[in-house]
Short mmCIF file of N, CA and C in Angstrom, two decimals:
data_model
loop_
_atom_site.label_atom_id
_atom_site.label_comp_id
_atom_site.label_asym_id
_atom_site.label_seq_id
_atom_site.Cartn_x
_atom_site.Cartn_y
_atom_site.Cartn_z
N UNK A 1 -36.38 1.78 3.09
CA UNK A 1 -36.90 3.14 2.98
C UNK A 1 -38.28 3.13 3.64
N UNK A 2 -38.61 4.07 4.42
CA UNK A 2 -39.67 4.34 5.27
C UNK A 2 -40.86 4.95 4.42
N UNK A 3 -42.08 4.68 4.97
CA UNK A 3 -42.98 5.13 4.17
C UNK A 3 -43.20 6.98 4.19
N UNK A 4 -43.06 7.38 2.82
CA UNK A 4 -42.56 9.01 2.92
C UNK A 4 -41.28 9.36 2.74
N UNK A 5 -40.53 8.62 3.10
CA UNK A 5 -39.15 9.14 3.38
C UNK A 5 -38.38 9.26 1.94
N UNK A 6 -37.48 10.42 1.99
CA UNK A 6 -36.49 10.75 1.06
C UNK A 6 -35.21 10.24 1.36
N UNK A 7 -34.69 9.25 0.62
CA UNK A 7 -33.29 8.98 0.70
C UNK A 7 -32.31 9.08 -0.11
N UNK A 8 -31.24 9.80 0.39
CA UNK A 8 -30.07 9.83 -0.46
C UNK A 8 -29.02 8.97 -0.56
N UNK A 9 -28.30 8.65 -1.78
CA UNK A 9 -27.74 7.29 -1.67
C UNK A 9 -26.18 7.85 -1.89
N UNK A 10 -24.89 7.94 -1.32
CA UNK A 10 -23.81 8.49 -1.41
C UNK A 10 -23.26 7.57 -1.42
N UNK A 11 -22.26 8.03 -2.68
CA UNK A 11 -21.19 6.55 -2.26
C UNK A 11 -19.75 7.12 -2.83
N UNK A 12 -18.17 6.84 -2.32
CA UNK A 12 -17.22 7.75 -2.61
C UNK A 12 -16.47 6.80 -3.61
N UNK A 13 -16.45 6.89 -4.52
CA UNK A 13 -16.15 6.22 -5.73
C UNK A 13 -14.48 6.86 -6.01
N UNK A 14 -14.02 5.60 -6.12
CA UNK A 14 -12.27 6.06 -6.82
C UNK A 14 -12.38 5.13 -8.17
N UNK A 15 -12.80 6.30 -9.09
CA UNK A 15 -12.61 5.81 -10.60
C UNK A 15 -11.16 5.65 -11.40
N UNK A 16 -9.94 5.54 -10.33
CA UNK A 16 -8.59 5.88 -11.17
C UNK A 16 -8.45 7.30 -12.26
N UNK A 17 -9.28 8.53 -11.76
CA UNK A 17 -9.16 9.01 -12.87
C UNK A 17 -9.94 9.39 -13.55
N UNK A 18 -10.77 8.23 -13.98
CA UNK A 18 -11.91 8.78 -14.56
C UNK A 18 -13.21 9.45 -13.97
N UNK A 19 -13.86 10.30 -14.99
CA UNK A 19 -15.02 10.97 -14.66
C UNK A 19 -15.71 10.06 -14.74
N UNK A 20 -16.72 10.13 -13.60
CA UNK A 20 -18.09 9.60 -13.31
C UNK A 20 -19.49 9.91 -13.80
N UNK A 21 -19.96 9.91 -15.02
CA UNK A 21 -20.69 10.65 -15.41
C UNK A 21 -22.09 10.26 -15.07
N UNK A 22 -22.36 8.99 -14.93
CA UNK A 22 -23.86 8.61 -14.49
C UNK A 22 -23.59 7.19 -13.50
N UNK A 23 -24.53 6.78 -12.34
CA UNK A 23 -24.80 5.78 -11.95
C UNK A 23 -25.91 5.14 -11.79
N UNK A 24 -26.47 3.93 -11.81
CA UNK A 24 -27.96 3.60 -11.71
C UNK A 24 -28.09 2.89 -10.72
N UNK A 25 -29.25 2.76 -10.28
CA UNK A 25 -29.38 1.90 -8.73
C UNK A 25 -30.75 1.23 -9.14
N UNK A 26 -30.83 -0.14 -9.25
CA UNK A 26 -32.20 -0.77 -9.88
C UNK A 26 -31.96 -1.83 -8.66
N UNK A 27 -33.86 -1.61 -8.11
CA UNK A 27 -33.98 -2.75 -7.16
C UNK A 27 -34.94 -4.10 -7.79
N UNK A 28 -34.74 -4.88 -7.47
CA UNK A 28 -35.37 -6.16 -8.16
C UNK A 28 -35.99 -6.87 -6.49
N UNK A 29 -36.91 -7.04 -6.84
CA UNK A 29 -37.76 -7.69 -6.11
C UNK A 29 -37.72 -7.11 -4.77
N UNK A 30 -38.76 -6.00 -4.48
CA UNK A 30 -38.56 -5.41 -3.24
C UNK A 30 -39.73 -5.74 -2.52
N UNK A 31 -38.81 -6.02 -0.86
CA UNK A 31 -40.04 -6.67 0.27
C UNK A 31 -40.83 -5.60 1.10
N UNK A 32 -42.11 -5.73 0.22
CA UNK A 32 -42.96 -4.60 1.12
C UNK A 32 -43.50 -4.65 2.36
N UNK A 33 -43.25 -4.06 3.41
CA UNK A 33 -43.65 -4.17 5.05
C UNK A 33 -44.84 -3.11 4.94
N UNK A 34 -46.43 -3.29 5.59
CA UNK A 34 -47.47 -2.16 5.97
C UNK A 34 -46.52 -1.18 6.86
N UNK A 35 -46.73 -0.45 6.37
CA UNK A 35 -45.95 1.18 7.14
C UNK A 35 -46.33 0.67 8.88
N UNK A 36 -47.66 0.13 9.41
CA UNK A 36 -48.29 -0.55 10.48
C UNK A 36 -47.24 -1.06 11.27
N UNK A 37 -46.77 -1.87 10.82
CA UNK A 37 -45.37 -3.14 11.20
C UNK A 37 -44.30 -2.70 11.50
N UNK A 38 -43.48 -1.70 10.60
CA UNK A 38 -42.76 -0.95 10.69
C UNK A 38 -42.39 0.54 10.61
N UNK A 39 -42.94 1.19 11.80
CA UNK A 39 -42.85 2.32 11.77
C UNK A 39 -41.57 3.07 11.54
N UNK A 40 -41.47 4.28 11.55
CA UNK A 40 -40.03 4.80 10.92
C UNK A 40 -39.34 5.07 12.53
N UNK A 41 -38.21 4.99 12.62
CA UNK A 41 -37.69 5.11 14.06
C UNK A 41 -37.50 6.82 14.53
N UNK A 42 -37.75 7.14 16.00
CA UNK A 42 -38.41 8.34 16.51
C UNK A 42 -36.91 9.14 16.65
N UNK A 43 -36.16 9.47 15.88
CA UNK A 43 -34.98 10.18 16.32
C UNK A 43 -35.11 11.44 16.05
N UNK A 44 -34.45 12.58 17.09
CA UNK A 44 -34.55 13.99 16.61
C UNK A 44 -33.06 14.49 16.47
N UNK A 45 -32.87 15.55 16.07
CA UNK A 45 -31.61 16.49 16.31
C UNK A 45 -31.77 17.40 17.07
N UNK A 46 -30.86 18.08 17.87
CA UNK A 46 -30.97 19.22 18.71
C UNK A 46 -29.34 19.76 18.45
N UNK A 47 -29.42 20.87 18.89
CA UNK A 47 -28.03 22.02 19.05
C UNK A 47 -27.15 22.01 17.68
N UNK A 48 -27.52 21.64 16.09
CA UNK A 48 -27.13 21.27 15.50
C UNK A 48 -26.62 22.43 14.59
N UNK A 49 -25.39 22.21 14.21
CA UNK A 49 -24.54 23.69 14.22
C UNK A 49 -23.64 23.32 12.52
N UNK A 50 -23.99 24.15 11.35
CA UNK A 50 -22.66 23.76 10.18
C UNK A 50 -22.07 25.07 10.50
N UNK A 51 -20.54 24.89 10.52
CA UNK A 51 -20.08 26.20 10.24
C UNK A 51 -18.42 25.78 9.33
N UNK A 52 -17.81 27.02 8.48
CA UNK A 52 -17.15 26.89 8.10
C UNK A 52 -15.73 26.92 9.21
N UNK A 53 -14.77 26.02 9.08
CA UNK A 53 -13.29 25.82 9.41
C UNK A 53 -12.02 26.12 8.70
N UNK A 54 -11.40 26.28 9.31
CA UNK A 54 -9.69 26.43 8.98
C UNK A 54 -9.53 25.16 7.78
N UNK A 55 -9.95 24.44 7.91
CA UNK A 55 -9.58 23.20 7.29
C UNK A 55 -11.12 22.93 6.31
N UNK A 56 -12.20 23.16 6.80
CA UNK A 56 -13.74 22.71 5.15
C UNK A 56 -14.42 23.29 6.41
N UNK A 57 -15.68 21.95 6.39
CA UNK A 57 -16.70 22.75 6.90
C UNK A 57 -17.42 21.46 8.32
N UNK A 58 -17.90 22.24 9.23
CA UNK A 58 -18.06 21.17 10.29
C UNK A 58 -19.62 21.17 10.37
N UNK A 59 -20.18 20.04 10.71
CA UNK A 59 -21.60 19.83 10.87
C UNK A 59 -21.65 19.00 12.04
N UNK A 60 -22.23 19.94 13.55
CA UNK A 60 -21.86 19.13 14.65
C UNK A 60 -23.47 19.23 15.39
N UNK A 61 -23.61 18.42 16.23
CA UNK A 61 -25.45 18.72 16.99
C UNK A 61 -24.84 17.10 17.96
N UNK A 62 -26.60 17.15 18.47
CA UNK A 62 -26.53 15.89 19.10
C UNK A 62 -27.84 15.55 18.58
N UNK A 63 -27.99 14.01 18.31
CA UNK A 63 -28.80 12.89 18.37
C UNK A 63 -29.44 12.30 19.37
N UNK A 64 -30.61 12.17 19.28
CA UNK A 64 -31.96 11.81 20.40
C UNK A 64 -32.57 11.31 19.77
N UNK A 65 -32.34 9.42 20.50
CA UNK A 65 -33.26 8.50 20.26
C UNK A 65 -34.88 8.45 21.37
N UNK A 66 -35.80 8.99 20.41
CA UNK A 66 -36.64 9.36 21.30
C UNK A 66 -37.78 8.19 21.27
N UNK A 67 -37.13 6.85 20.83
CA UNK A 67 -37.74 5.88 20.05
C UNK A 67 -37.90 5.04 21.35
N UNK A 68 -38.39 3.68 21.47
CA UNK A 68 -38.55 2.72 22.56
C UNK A 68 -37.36 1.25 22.12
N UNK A 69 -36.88 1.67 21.31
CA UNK A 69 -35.73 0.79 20.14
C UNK A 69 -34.52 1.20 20.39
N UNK A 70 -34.05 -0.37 20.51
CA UNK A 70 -32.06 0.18 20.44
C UNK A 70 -31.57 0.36 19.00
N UNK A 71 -30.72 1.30 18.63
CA UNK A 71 -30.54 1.17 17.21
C UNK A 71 -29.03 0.83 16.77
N UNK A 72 -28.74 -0.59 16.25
CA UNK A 72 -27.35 -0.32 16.42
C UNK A 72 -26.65 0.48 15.63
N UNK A 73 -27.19 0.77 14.59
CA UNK A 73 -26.55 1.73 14.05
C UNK A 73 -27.23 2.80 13.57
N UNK A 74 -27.12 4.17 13.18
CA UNK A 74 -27.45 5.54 12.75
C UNK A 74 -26.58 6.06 12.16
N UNK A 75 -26.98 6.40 10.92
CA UNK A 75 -26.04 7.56 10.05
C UNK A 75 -26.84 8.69 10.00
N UNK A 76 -25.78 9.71 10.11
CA UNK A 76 -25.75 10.93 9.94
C UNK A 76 -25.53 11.09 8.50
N UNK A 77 -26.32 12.06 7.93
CA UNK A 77 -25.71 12.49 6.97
C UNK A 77 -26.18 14.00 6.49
N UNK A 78 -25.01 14.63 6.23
CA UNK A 78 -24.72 15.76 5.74
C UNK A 78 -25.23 16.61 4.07
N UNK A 79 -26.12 17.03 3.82
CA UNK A 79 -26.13 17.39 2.37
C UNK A 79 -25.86 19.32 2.32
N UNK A 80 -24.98 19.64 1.60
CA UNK A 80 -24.40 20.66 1.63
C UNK A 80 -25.21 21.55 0.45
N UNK A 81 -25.45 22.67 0.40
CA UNK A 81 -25.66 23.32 -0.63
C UNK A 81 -25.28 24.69 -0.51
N UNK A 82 -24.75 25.47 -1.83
CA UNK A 82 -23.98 26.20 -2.51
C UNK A 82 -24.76 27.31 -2.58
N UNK A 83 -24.01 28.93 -2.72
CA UNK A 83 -24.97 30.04 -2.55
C UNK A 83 -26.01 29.98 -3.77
N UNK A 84 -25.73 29.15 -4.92
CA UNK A 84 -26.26 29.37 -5.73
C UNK A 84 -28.00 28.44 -5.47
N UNK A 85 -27.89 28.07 -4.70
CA UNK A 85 -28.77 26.51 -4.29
C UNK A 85 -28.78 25.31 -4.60
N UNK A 86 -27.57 24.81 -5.25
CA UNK A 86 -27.69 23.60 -5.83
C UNK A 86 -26.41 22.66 -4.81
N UNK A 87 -26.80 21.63 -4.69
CA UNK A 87 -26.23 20.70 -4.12
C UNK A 87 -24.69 20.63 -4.26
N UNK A 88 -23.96 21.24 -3.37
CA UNK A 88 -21.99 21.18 -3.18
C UNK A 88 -21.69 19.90 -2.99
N UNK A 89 -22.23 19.33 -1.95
CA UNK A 89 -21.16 17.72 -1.36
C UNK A 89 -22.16 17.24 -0.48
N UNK A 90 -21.72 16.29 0.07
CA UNK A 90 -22.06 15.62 1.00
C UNK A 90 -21.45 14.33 1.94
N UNK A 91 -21.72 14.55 3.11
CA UNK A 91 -20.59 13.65 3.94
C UNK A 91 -21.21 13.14 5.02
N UNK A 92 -20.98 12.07 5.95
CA UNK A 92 -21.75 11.56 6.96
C UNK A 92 -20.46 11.10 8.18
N UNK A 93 -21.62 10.56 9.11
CA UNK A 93 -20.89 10.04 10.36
C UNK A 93 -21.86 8.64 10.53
N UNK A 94 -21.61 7.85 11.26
CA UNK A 94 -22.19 6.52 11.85
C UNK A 94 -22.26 7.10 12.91
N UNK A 95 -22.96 6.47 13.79
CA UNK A 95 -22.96 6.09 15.26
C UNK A 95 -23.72 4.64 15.72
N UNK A 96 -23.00 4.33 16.64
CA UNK A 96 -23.44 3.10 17.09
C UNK A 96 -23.97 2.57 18.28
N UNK A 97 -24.76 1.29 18.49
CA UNK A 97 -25.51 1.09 20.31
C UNK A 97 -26.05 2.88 20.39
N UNK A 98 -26.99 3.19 20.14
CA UNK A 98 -27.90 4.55 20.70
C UNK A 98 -29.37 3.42 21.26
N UNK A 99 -29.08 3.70 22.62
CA UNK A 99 -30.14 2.73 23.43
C UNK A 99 -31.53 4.21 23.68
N UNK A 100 -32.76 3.84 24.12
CA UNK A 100 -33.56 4.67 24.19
C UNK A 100 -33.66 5.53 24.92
N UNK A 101 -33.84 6.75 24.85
CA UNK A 101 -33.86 8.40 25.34
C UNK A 101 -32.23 8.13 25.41
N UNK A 102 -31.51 7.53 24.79
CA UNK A 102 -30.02 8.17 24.65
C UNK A 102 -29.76 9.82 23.89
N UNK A 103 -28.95 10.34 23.78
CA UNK A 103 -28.04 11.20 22.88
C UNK A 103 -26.93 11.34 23.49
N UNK A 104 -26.60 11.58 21.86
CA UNK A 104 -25.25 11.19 21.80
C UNK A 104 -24.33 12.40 20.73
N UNK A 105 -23.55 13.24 20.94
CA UNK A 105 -22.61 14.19 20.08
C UNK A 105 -22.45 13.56 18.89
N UNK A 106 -22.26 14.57 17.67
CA UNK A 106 -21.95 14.08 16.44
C UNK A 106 -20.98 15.00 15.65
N UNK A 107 -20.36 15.11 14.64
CA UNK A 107 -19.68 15.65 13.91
C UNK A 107 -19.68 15.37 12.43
N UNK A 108 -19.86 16.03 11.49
CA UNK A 108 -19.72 15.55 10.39
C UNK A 108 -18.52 16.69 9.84
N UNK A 109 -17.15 15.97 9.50
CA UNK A 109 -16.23 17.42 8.59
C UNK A 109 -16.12 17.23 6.84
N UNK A 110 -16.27 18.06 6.01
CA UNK A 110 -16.30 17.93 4.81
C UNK A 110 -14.92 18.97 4.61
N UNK A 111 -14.26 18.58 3.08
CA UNK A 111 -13.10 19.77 2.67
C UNK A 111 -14.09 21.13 2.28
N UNK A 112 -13.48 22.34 2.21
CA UNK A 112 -13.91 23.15 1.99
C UNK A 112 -14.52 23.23 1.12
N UNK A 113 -15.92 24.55 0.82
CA UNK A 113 -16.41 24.76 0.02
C UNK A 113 -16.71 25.56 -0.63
N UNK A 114 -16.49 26.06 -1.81
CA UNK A 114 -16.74 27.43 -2.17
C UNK A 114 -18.37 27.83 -1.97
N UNK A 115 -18.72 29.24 -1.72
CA UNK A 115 -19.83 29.53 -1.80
C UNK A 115 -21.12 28.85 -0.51
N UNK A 116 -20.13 28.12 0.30
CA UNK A 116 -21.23 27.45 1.00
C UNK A 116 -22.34 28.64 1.78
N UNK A 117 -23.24 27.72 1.65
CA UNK A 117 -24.64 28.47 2.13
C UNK A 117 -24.85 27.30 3.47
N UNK A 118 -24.25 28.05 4.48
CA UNK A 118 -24.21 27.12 5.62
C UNK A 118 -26.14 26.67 6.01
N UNK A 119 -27.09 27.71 6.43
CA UNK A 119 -27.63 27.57 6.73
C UNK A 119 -29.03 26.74 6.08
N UNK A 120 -28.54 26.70 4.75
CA UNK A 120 -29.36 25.77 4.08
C UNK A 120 -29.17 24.22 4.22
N UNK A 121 -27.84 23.69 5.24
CA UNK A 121 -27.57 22.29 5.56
C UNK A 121 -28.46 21.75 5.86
N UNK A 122 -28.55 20.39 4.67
CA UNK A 122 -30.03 19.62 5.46
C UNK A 122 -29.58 18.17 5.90
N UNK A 123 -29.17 18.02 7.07
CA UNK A 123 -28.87 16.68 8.03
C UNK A 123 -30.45 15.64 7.67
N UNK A 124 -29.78 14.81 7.91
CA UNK A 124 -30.81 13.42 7.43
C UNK A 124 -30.31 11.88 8.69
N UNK A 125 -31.46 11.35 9.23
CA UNK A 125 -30.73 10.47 9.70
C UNK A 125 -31.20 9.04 9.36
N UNK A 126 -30.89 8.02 9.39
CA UNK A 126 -31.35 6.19 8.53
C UNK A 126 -30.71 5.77 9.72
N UNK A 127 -31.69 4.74 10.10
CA UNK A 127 -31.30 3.79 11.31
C UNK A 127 -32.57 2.88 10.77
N UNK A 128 -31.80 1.72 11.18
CA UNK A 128 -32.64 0.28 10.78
C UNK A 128 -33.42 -0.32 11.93
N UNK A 129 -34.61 -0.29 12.15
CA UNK A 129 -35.66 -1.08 13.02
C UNK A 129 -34.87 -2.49 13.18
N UNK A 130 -34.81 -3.01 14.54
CA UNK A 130 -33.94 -4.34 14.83
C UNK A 130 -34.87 -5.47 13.51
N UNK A 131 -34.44 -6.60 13.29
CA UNK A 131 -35.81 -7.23 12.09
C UNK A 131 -36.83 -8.02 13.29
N UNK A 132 -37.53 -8.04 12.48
CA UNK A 132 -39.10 -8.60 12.41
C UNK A 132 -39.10 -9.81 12.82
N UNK A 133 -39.80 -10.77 13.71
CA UNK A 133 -40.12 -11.99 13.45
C UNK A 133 -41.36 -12.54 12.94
#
């Protein structure tokens, strides 16, 4: 996690069934880097479009590594919210090898949603700085 940064942690759980009522995420012994060392990587979004489908809902744009870093990997991710304002779903994409001043098309599709409030979609992206020596 970058210094500042908000992260969301999604994960698609098949409980057989059962309801999921709480999860915890406890880190033990975490390695602190000066924000200095590792800066957060320079990516933007452009043309980035949610709209509802025949089938849920599509979240499409392009990605711009505007960074001096290859990144091998980047997730996309999708957080959806409901007319009411509270958080519907959420869904992502990977992408992979984004070399510098690349972009690259994306898509994210979720099942439908009631009530979606398209324009409140807030896209998020996590890509890992190559490591340190």
């Amino acid at each position: 996690i970058y210094a500042g940064e908000i992260k969301y942690l999604t994960a698609f759980i098949n409980a057989f069934g059962v309801e999921v009522a709480r999860a915890e995420l406890t880190l033990s012994s975490p390695d602190w880097i000066p924000a200095a060392r590792l800066p957060a990587p320079k990516l933007s979004l452009v043309d980035e479009l949610t709209q509802a489908t025949v089938s849920g809902v599509e979240v499409s744009g392009r990605l711009v590594n505007n960074d001096t870093s290859d990144f091998g990997q980047v997730t996309v991710v999708a957080v959806f919210y409901g007319s009411s304002g509270l958080q519907a779903g959420t869904s992502k994409t990977e992408l992979f090898n984004l070399r510098p001043g690349e972009n690259r098309a994306f898509s994210i599709l979720h099942p439908a949603l009631p009530s979606l409030n398209a324009r409140r979609t807030e896209i998020l992206l996590y890509a890992l700085r190559p490591q340190l020596n």
